[in-house]
CSV table of C-alpha atoms and ligand atoms in Angstrom, one decimal:
chain,number,residue,atom,x,y,z
A,975,MET,CA,218.8,49.1,-25.3
A,976,HIS,CA,215.6,50.9,-27.8
A,977,ASN,CA,215.9,48.2,-31.1
A,978,PRO,CA,212.6,47.9,-32.4
A,979,PHE,CA,213.6,46.6,-35.8
A,980,ASP,CA,215.8,44.2,-34.2
A,981,PHE,CA,219.1,45.6,-35.8
A,982,PRO,CA,222.1,43.7,-34.9
A,983,PRO,CA,224.6,45.6,-32.2
A,984,GLU,CA,226.9,45.5,-34.2
A,985,LEU,CA,224.8,47.6,-37.0
A,986,ILE,CA,223.6,49.9,-34.9
A,987,GLU,CA,227.3,50.7,-33.3
A,988,MET,CA,228.3,51.4,-36.9
A,989,SER,CA,225.3,53.4,-37.5
A,990,LYS,CA,226.0,55.8,-34.7
A,991,LEU,CA,229.9,56.5,-36.4
A,992,ALA,CA,228.6,56.5,-39.4
A,993,GLU,CA,226.1,59.3,-37.8
A,994,ASP,CA,228.7,61.5,-35.9
A,995,ASP,CA,230.5,61.3,-39.5
A,996,CYS,CA,227.6,63.1,-41.0
A,997,ILE,CA,227.1,66.3,-38.9
A,998,GLU,CA,229.1,68.8,-41.6
A,999,GLU,CA,227.2,67.6,-44.5
A,1000,PHE,CA,224.1,67.3,-42.6
A,1001,SER,CA,224.5,71.5,-42.2
A,1002,ALA,CA,225.4,72.2,-45.4
A,1003,CYS,CA,222.2,70.2,-46.8
A,1004,GLU,CA,220.1,72.6,-44.3
A,1005,LYS,CA,221.9,75.7,-45.6
A,1006,THR,CA,221.3,74.6,-49.2
A,1007,ALA,CA,217.3,74.0,-48.0
A,1008,ARG,CA,217.0,77.7,-46.1
A,1009,ILE,CA,218.3,79.4,-49.7
A,1010,ARG,CA,216.4,77.1,-51.7
A,1011,SER,CA,212.7,78.0,-49.3
A,1012,GLU,CA,213.2,81.3,-49.6
A,1013,GLN,CA,213.6,81.2,-53.6
A,1014,VAL,CA,210.2,79.1,-53.8
A,1015,LEU,CA,208.8,80.8,-51.2
A,1016,ALA,CA,209.1,84.1,-52.5
A,1017,ALA,CA,208.0,82.8,-56.3
A,1018,PHE,CA,204.7,81.9,-54.4
A,1019,ILE,CA,204.2,85.5,-53.3
A,1020,ARG,CA,205.8,86.7,-56.3
A,1021,ASN,CA,203.1,85.2,-58.8
A,1022,ARG,CA,200.4,85.4,-56.8
A,1023,VAL,CA,199.5,81.9,-55.7
A,1024,SER,CA,195.9,81.8,-54.4
A,1025,ASP,CA,193.5,79.0,-53.8
A,1026,CYS,CA,192.0,79.3,-57.4
A,1027,ALA,CA,195.1,77.8,-58.5
A,1028,LEU,CA,195.1,74.7,-56.6
A,1029,HIS,CA,191.5,73.7,-58.3
A,1030,GLY,CA,192.4,72.3,-62.0
A,1031,SER,CA,190.5,72.0,-65.0
A,1032,SER,CA,188.7,69.7,-67.6
A,1033,GLY,CA,188.4,69.2,-71.1
A,1034,TYR,CA,190.6,71.2,-73.6
A,1035,GLY,CA,191.8,73.3,-69.9
A,1036,TYR,CA,192.0,76.8,-72.1
A,1037,GLY,CA,192.7,79.3,-69.8
A,1038,ASP,CA,193.7,77.2,-66.8
A,1039,ILE,CA,194.9,79.8,-64.3
A,1040,GLY,CA,196.2,77.3,-61.7
A,1041,ARG,CA,198.5,76.1,-64.4
A,1042,ASP,CA,200.2,79.0,-65.6
A,1043,ILE,CA,201.2,79.9,-62.3
A,1044,ILE,CA,202.6,76.9,-61.2
A,1045,ASP,CA,205.0,77.0,-65.2
A,1046,ARG,CA,206.1,80.4,-63.3
A,1047,VAL,CA,206.4,79.2,-60.1
A,1048,PHE,CA,208.7,77.1,-61.6
A,1049,ALA,CA,210.3,79.1,-63.6
A,1050,ASP,CA,211.0,81.8,-61.1
A,1051,SER,CA,212.2,79.8,-58.3
A,1052,PHE,CA,214.6,78.0,-60.7
A,1053,GLY,CA,215.9,81.4,-61.8
A,1054,MET,CA,214.7,80.2,-65.4
A,1055,PRO,CA,212.8,82.9,-67.7
A,1056,ASP,CA,209.7,79.6,-68.6
A,1057,ALA,CA,209.0,76.5,-68.0
A,1058,ILE,CA,205.8,74.0,-68.9
A,1059,VAL,CA,205.4,71.8,-66.5
A,1060,ARG,CA,202.9,69.2,-67.2
A,1061,HIS,CA,200.6,65.9,-65.4
A,1062,ASN,CA,201.0,64.9,-68.9
A,1063,PHE,CA,204.9,64.8,-69.2
A,1064,VAL,CA,204.4,60.6,-68.5
A,1065,SER,CA,207.9,60.3,-66.9
A,1066,GLY,CA,211.7,62.8,-66.7
A,1067,THR,CA,212.1,61.0,-70.6
A,1068,HIS,CA,209.0,61.8,-71.8
A,1069,ALA,CA,209.7,65.3,-70.9
A,1070,ILE,CA,213.3,65.4,-72.6
A,1071,SER,CA,212.2,63.3,-75.1
A,1072,THR,CA,209.9,66.2,-75.8
A,1073,ALA,CA,212.5,69.3,-75.6
A,1074,LEU,CA,214.5,67.2,-77.7
A,1075,PHE,CA,211.7,66.9,-80.7
A,1076,GLY,CA,210.9,70.1,-79.8
A,1077,VAL,CA,213.9,72.3,-81.1
A,1078,LEU,CA,216.0,69.3,-82.9
A,1079,LYS,CA,215.3,69.8,-86.7
A,1080,PRO,CA,216.5,66.9,-89.3
A,1081,ASN,CA,220.2,67.3,-90.4
A,1082,ASP,CA,220.8,68.7,-86.8
A,1083,ILE,CA,223.2,67.7,-84.6
A,1084,ILE,CA,223.2,66.9,-80.7
A,1085,VAL,CA,226.5,66.4,-78.9
A,1086,SER,CA,226.5,64.9,-75.3
A,1087,VAL,CA,229.0,66.2,-73.5
A,1088,THR,CA,228.5,64.0,-70.4
A,1089,GLY,CA,229.7,60.8,-72.2
A,1090,LYS,CA,226.6,58.0,-72.7
A,1091,PRO,CA,223.5,59.4,-71.2
A,1092,TYR,CA,220.7,58.1,-69.4
A,1093,ASP,CA,219.4,54.7,-70.4
A,1094,THR,CA,216.0,55.6,-71.6
A,1095,LEU,CA,217.4,58.2,-73.6
A,1096,GLU,CA,219.4,55.8,-75.8
A,1097,GLU,CA,216.3,54.5,-77.5
A,1098,VAL,CA,214.8,58.1,-77.9
A,1099,ILE,CA,218.1,59.6,-79.1
A,1100,GLY,CA,218.5,56.5,-81.3
A,1101,ILE,CA,221.7,55.1,-79.7
A,1102,ARG,CA,219.8,52.0,-79.3
A,1103,ASN,CA,216.8,49.8,-81.6
A,1104,ASN,CA,217.1,52.3,-84.2
A,1105,GLY,CA,213.5,52.3,-86.4
A,1106,ASN,CA,211.4,53.1,-83.6
A,1107,GLY,CA,211.2,56.8,-84.0
A,1108,SER,CA,214.1,57.5,-82.3
A,1109,LEU,CA,216.0,60.7,-83.0
A,1110,ARG,CA,218.1,59.4,-86.0
A,1111,ASP,CA,215.4,57.9,-87.8
A,1112,TYR,CA,214.2,62.2,-88.4
A,1113,GLY,CA,218.0,63.1,-89.4
A,1114,VAL,CA,218.9,63.5,-86.3
A,1115,GLU,CA,222.8,62.7,-85.8
A,1116,TYR,CA,224.2,61.8,-82.2
A,1117,ARG,CA,227.8,62.9,-81.3
A,1118,GLN,CA,229.3,62.0,-77.5
A,1119,LEU,CA,231.6,63.4,-75.9
A,1120,ASP,CA,233.2,61.3,-73.0
A,1121,LEU,CA,234.0,62.2,-69.8
A,1122,ASN,CA,237.7,62.8,-69.0
A,1123,GLU,CA,239.4,59.5,-66.5
A,1124,SER,CA,238.4,61.8,-62.9
A,1125,GLY,CA,234.7,61.7,-64.5
A,1126,GLU,CA,234.9,65.8,-65.9
A,1127,ILE,CA,233.8,67.4,-68.8
A,1128,ASP,CA,236.8,66.7,-71.5
A,1129,TYR,CA,237.4,70.6,-71.6
A,1130,LYS,CA,240.7,69.8,-73.9
A,1131,ASN,CA,238.3,67.8,-76.5
A,1132,LEU,CA,235.2,70.5,-75.9
A,1133,LYS,CA,235.6,73.0,-78.1
A,1134,ASP,CA,236.3,71.2,-81.5
A,1135,ALA,CA,233.2,68.8,-80.4
A,1136,VAL,CA,230.9,71.1,-80.1
A,1137,LYS,CA,231.6,73.3,-83.4
A,1138,GLU,CA,228.6,72.1,-85.3
A,1139,ALA,CA,226.0,70.9,-82.6
A,1140,SER,CA,222.2,72.2,-82.8
A,1141,VAL,CA,222.4,70.9,-79.6
A,1142,VAL,CA,224.6,70.5,-76.4
A,1143,TYR,CA,223.4,68.1,-74.1
A,1144,PHE,CA,224.2,67.7,-70.5
A,1145,GLN,CA,223.1,65.1,-68.2
A,1146,ARG,CA,223.4,66.6,-64.3
A,1147,SER,CA,223.7,63.0,-62.4
A,1148,ARG,CA,224.9,60.1,-62.9
A,1149,GLY,CA,222.6,57.9,-64.2
A,1150,TYR,CA,223.5,54.5,-63.7
A,1151,SER,CA,227.0,54.7,-63.7
A,1152,LEU,CA,229.3,55.0,-60.9
A,1153,ARG,CA,231.0,58.4,-63.2
A,1154,PRO,CA,230.3,62.2,-60.7
A,1155,ALA,CA,227.5,63.7,-60.8
A,1156,THR,CA,228.2,67.0,-63.5
A,1157,CYS,CA,227.9,70.1,-60.7
A,1158,VAL,CA,226.2,73.3,-62.0
A,1159,SER,CA,229.9,75.6,-61.7
A,1160,GLU,CA,231.0,72.9,-64.1
A,1161,ILE,CA,228.2,73.2,-66.6
A,1162,GLU,CA,228.8,76.7,-66.0
A,1163,LYS,CA,232.3,76.6,-67.0
A,1164,ALA,CA,231.7,74.6,-69.8
A,1165,SER,CA,228.7,76.4,-71.1
A,1166,GLU,CA,231.0,80.0,-71.4
A,1167,ILE,CA,232.9,77.6,-73.8
A,1168,VAL,CA,230.2,76.0,-75.8
A,1169,ARG,CA,228.8,79.8,-75.9
A,1170,LYS,CA,232.3,81.3,-77.3
A,1171,VAL,CA,233.1,78.8,-79.7
A,1172,ASN,CA,228.9,78.2,-81.3
A,1173,PRO,CA,227.1,80.6,-79.8
A,1174,ASP,CA,223.8,79.6,-81.6
A,1175,ALA,CA,224.2,76.2,-80.2
A,1176,LYS,CA,221.4,75.3,-77.6
A,1177,ILE,CA,222.8,74.1,-74.1
A,1178,VAL,CA,220.3,71.4,-72.8
A,1179,VAL,CA,220.3,69.6,-69.7
A,1180,ASP,CA,219.1,67.0,-68.1
A,1181,ASN,CA,218.5,67.7,-64.1
A,1182,CYS,CA,216.7,64.7,-63.2
A,1183,TYR,CA,218.0,64.2,-59.8
A,1184,GLY,CA,219.7,67.7,-59.7
A,1185,GLU,CA,216.5,70.1,-58.1
A,1186,PHE,CA,217.7,71.3,-54.8
A,1187,VAL,CA,220.7,69.9,-54.2
A,1188,GLU,CA,222.6,72.8,-55.3
A,1189,ASP,CA,222.2,75.9,-54.1
A,1190,ARG,CA,221.1,77.0,-58.1
A,1191,GLU,CA,220.2,75.5,-60.9
A,1192,PRO,CA,222.2,75.6,-64.5
A,1193,THR,CA,220.8,78.3,-65.8
A,1194,CYS,CA,222.8,78.9,-67.9
A,1195,ALA,CA,221.7,76.4,-70.1
A,1196,ASP,CA,218.5,76.9,-72.5
A,1197,LEU,CA,216.6,74.0,-71.4
A,1198,ILE,CA,216.5,72.4,-68.1
A,1199,ILE,CA,214.1,69.4,-67.5
A,1200,GLY,CA,213.3,66.8,-64.9
A,1201,SER,CA,210.7,64.7,-63.1
A,1202,LEU,CA,207.5,65.2,-61.1
A,1203,ILE,CA,208.2,61.9,-59.8
A,1204,LYS,CA,211.7,63.0,-58.9
A,1205,ASN,CA,213.5,66.1,-56.6
A,1206,PRO,CA,210.7,69.0,-57.9
A,1207,GLY,CA,207.7,67.0,-57.0
A,1208,GLY,CA,208.6,66.7,-53.8
A,1209,GLY,CA,206.9,63.4,-53.2
A,1210,ILE,CA,203.5,64.7,-53.3
A,1211,ALA,CA,202.9,65.3,-57.3
A,1212,GLU,CA,201.6,62.5,-58.8
A,1213,THR,CA,202.7,62.2,-61.6
A,1214,GLY,CA,204.8,64.8,-64.5
A,1215,GLY,CA,207.8,66.6,-65.7
A,1216,TYR,CA,208.7,70.3,-66.1
A,1217,ILE,CA,210.6,72.1,-69.1
A,1218,ALA,CA,212.2,75.3,-68.1
A,1219,GLY,CA,213.6,77.8,-70.4
A,1220,SER,CA,213.2,80.9,-72.6
A,1221,PRO,CA,209.4,81.3,-73.3
A,1222,GLU,CA,210.4,80.5,-77.2
A,1223,LEU,CA,211.7,77.6,-76.7
A,1224,ILE,CA,209.4,76.5,-74.2
A,1225,GLU,CA,206.9,77.4,-77.0
A,1226,GLN,CA,208.4,74.6,-79.7
A,1227,CYS,CA,208.3,72.3,-76.8
A,1228,ALA,CA,204.9,72.4,-75.9
A,1229,THR,CA,203.9,72.4,-79.6
A,1230,ARG,CA,205.8,69.0,-79.4
A,1231,LEU,CA,204.1,67.9,-76.8
A,1232,THR,CA,200.4,68.8,-77.3
A,1233,PHE,CA,200.1,69.8,-81.3
A,1234,ALA,CA,200.8,72.7,-84.0
A,1235,GLY,CA,199.1,76.0,-83.1
A,1236,GLY,CA,197.9,74.5,-79.8
A,1237,GLY,CA,201.2,75.1,-77.6
A,1238,ARG,CA,200.8,75.9,-74.1
A,1239,GLU,CA,196.8,76.9,-74.4
A,1240,LEU,CA,195.7,73.7,-73.8
A,1241,GLY,CA,195.9,71.1,-71.9
A,1242,CYS,CA,193.5,70.3,-68.6
A,1243,THR,CA,195.0,70.0,-65.4
A,1244,LEU,CA,192.4,67.6,-63.7
A,1245,ASN,CA,193.2,68.0,-59.9
A,1246,GLN,CA,196.6,67.8,-60.1
A,1247,ASN,CA,197.8,71.7,-60.0
A,1248,ARG,CA,197.5,71.4,-55.7
A,1249,ASN,CA,200.2,68.7,-55.7
A,1250,MET,CA,202.2,70.4,-58.1
A,1251,LEU,CA,201.9,73.1,-55.6
A,1252,LEU,CA,202.3,71.3,-52.9
A,1253,GLY,CA,204.9,69.6,-53.3
A,1254,PHE,CA,207.1,72.0,-55.0
A,1255,PHE,CA,206.7,73.9,-52.0
A,1256,LEU,CA,208.0,71.2,-49.8
A,1257,ALA,CA,210.8,69.7,-52.7
A,1258,PRO,CA,213.9,71.9,-50.9
A,1259,GLU,CA,213.4,69.9,-47.8
A,1260,THR,CA,212.2,66.9,-48.9
A,1261,VAL,CA,215.7,66.6,-51.5
A,1262,CYS,CA,217.6,68.1,-48.0
A,1263,SER,CA,215.6,65.1,-46.3
A,1264,ALA,CA,216.9,62.5,-49.3
A,1265,LEU,CA,220.5,63.9,-49.3
A,1266,LYS,CA,221.1,63.4,-45.4
A,1267,THR,CA,219.4,59.3,-46.1
A,1268,ALA,CA,222.3,59.2,-48.9
A,1269,ILE,CA,225.1,60.6,-46.8
A,1270,PHE,CA,223.9,58.0,-44.2
A,1271,ALA,CA,224.4,55.4,-46.4
A,1272,GLN,CA,227.6,56.7,-48.3
A,1273,LYS,CA,229.4,56.7,-44.4
A,1274,LEU,CA,227.3,53.4,-43.1
A,1275,PHE,CA,228.3,51.7,-46.2
A,1276,THR,CA,231.8,53.0,-46.6
A,1277,LEU,CA,232.1,51.7,-42.6
A,1278,MET,CA,230.7,48.4,-43.6
A,1279,GLY,CA,234.0,48.0,-45.8
A,1280,PHE,CA,232.3,48.2,-49.8
A,1281,LYS,CA,232.9,51.0,-52.4
A,1282,THR,CA,230.6,54.3,-51.9
A,1283,PHE,CA,230.1,56.9,-54.8
A,1284,PRO,CA,230.1,60.2,-54.4
A,1285,GLN,CA,233.5,59.4,-53.4
A,1286,LYS,CA,235.7,61.6,-50.5
A,1287,GLY,CA,235.9,65.0,-51.8
A,1288,GLU,CA,233.6,65.2,-54.4
A,1289,VAL,CA,230.7,68.0,-54.8
A,1290,ARG,CA,226.9,66.0,-54.7
A,1291,SER,CA,225.4,67.2,-57.8
A,1292,ASP,CA,222.2,64.5,-57.6
A,1293,ILE,CA,220.5,62.6,-54.7
A,1294,ILE,CA,221.9,59.4,-55.1
A,1295,THR,CA,224.4,57.3,-54.0
A,1296,ALA,CA,225.7,54.3,-55.3
A,1297,ILE,CA,227.1,51.4,-53.6
A,1298,GLY,CA,228.8,49.1,-55.2
A,1299,LEU,CA,228.4,45.2,-54.0
A,1300,GLY,CA,229.9,43.0,-56.1
A,1301,ASP,CA,227.7,40.4,-56.3
A,1302,ALA,CA,223.9,39.8,-57.9
A,1303,LYS,CA,223.1,38.0,-54.1
A,1304,LEU,CA,224.6,41.0,-52.2
A,1305,LEU,CA,222.9,43.8,-54.3
A,1306,THR,CA,219.0,41.5,-54.5
A,1307,ALA,CA,219.4,41.5,-50.0
A,1308,PHE,CA,219.9,45.2,-50.2
A,1309,CYS,CA,217.0,45.8,-52.9
A,1310,ARG,CA,214.3,43.4,-50.4
A,1311,GLY,CA,216.1,45.2,-47.2
A,1312,ILE,CA,214.8,48.7,-48.6
A,1313,GLN,CA,211.7,46.9,-50.1
A,1314,SER,CA,210.9,45.9,-46.5
A,1315,GLY,CA,211.8,48.9,-44.5
A,1316,SER,CA,209.0,50.9,-46.8
A,1317,PRO,CA,205.7,52.1,-46.0
A,1318,VAL,CA,203.7,51.0,-48.2
A,1319,ASP,CA,204.1,47.0,-49.2
A,1320,SER,CA,206.5,46.9,-47.5
A,1321,PHE,CA,205.6,42.9,-47.5
A,1322,ALA,CA,206.7,42.5,-51.2
A,1323,THR,CA,209.6,41.0,-52.5
A,1324,PRO,CA,211.5,43.0,-55.5
A,1325,GLU,CA,212.8,40.7,-58.8
A,1326,ALA,CA,214.9,41.7,-61.8
A,1327,TRP,CA,212.4,42.3,-64.6
A,1328,GLU,CA,213.0,43.6,-68.0
A,1329,MET,CA,212.0,47.0,-68.1
A,1330,PRO,CA,210.6,48.9,-71.1
A,1331,GLY,CA,213.3,51.0,-72.2
A,1332,TYR,CA,216.5,49.1,-70.2
A,1333,ASP,CA,219.0,46.8,-71.9
A,1334,SER,CA,219.3,44.4,-69.1
A,1335,LYS,CA,217.5,43.4,-66.5
A,1336,VAL,CA,216.7,46.0,-63.7
A,1337,ILE,CA,215.6,45.1,-59.9
A,1338,MET,CA,213.7,48.0,-58.1
A,1339,ALA,CA,213.0,48.2,-54.8
A,1340,ALA,CA,210.1,50.8,-53.8
A,1341,GLY,CA,207.6,50.8,-51.6
A,1342,ALA,CA,206.5,54.3,-52.4
A,1343,PHE,CA,203.0,56.6,-52.1
A,1344,THR,CA,203.4,57.5,-55.4
A,1345,MET,CA,204.1,54.1,-57.8
A,1346,GLY,CA,208.1,54.4,-59.1
A,1347,ALA,CA,208.4,57.8,-57.4
A,1348,SER,CA,212.0,57.7,-56.8
A,1349,ILE,CA,212.4,60.8,-54.3
A,1350,GLU,CA,211.1,58.3,-51.4
A,1351,LEU,CA,213.5,56.3,-50.7
A,1352,SER,CA,214.2,53.4,-53.2
A,1353,ALA,CA,216.9,51.8,-54.9
A,1354,ASP,CA,217.6,49.9,-58.6
A,1355,ALA,CA,220.1,48.7,-60.3
A,1356,PRO,CA,220.3,47.1,-64.0
A,1357,LEU,CA,221.9,43.5,-63.0
A,1358,ARG,CA,224.6,43.6,-64.7
A,1359,GLU,CA,228.4,44.2,-63.6
A,1360,PRO,CA,229.8,46.1,-61.6
A,1361,TYR,CA,226.3,45.1,-59.0
A,1362,ALA,CA,226.3,48.4,-58.0
A,1363,VAL,CA,223.1,49.4,-56.4
A,1364,TRP,CA,221.9,53.1,-56.4
A,1365,VAL,CA,219.7,54.7,-53.8
A,1366,GLN,CA,218.0,57.7,-53.4
A,1367,GLY,CA,214.9,59.1,-51.5
A,1368,GLY,CA,213.9,59.2,-48.7
A,1369,LEU,CA,210.7,61.9,-48.1
A,1370,THR,CA,211.9,62.1,-44.1
A,1371,TYR,CA,215.7,61.4,-42.7
A,1372,ASN,CA,214.5,59.6,-39.9
A,1373,THR,CA,212.5,56.7,-42.1
A,1374,GLY,CA,215.2,56.6,-44.5
A,1375,ARG,CA,217.8,56.2,-42.0
A,1376,LEU,CA,215.5,53.1,-40.8
A,1377,GLY,CA,215.4,51.5,-44.5
A,1378,ILE,CA,218.5,52.0,-45.2
A,1379,LEU,CA,219.7,49.7,-41.7
A,1380,LYS,CA,217.2,47.6,-43.2
A,1381,ALA,CA,219.5,47.0,-46.5
A,1382,ALA,CA,222.5,46.5,-44.5
A,1383,THR,CA,220.8,44.1,-42.1
A,1384,GLU,CA,220.3,41.5,-45.4
A,1385,VAL,CA,223.5,42.3,-47.0
A,1386,ILE,CA,225.6,41.5,-43.5
A,1387,ASN,CA,222.7,38.3,-42.8
A,1388,ILE,CA,224.3,37.3,-46.5
A,1389,LYS,CA,227.1,38.4,-45.9
A,1390,SER,CA,227.8,35.7,-42.8
A,1391,SER,CA,226.3,33.3,-44.9
A,1392,GLN,CA,229.1,33.1,-47.1
B,1255,PLP,C1,215.5,59.2,-64.1
B,1255,PLP,C2,216.2,59.7,-64.8
B,1255,PLP,C3,216.1,60.4,-66.2
B,1255,PLP,C4,214.6,60.4,-66.4
B,1255,PLP,O1,214.0,58.9,-66.4
B,1255,PLP,P1,212.1,58.6,-66.4
B,1255,PLP,O2,212.2,57.4,-65.2
B,1255,PLP,O3,211.9,58.2,-67.3
B,1255,PLP,O4,211.4,59.7,-65.6
B,1255,PLP,C5,216.5,61.0,-66.6
B,1255,PLP,N1,218.1,61.1,-66.4
B,1255,PLP,C6,218.0,60.6,-65.9
B,1255,PLP,C7,219.6,60.7,-64.9
B,1255,PLP,C8,217.3,60.5,-64.2
B,1255,PLP,O5,218.0,59.9,-63.5
């Protein structure tokens, strides 16, 4: 039998069953990719992307045509009025931090209505390690409305929670938790309630890992924010982030990114424009491959007897599959397998380390063309209970599938030796 990777025969059998079970969901992903690709191509055409937009600038970057066109292409494709897309955002956290510092003032209140935000945002907001220049240090109060028992927004208490809010904050993806992703229709439903009780509140969505997963973005928000080494970079953008929203709020964010009076008028693009445009052009397809990889991983590890997330019937709104491996050894083995099936650094062994911004050791496996890119096949996990691993990415389904099978092989080997 054709088996160049030498997978155990019982794994090959299971992978066939898993893949048979994927057909319907794969076809739904392809349908979404078709709709989203149409929007993206239409935005390229409407905004007259030309060869000169592909070349960057140096120095101050005044009048960089490519940079301005990229802003419009992102905004237009996402159905948002405006956007700022820059390689100068060093990560998703930086883009979110810039946006929050841009729109919040002392004595304002930010209310997260999807529970505790993503780990790195805790320090930005001041939930942890205060005195570090957090929002709280500047007099911004933080409040939190936890998700209800089924992982949905707590609609019953939403009205009261957001009455005094200046910013109502949503996190679309599950992050390092086992809660379901908050899908676009939920954000829409909750936003409608927020607008009624507090029309002045700005609705801000951490859109990381969510872009192009559904047929639309949460355009009901005032700002949506994400990272270019995740979904909208399409695996091609080398760094950067975006903030999309109204021109007025985007200006405030740009002022925070650069300086008062400078705003979005400057910031050279070096040689990043072509990769940003090409990556964004490919992104609906790339996300489709990542989703297929995630779905396959979920089906396979369910067959192997593990608890997997999203659970049956859950609407996917991010590219993540979480797998409850239940012990540190299996977790490390899984990551080793993902790493060994990567196109780059396949020979490396991932180890847990104290990453800046996180409060427990984190293990990360990614053999990526862009360092740390999690739109490429990657697995990561904080080394703590419940020893679950979060898998995402896969630039192509066929290679993503092999990476998952490598991880499964390592897990099977450890289990049979236990
Ligand atoms: C990745 C991610 C972020 C930002 O993380 P960076 O590593 O700084 O890009 C924020 N929120 C969520 C839910 C994420 O998945």
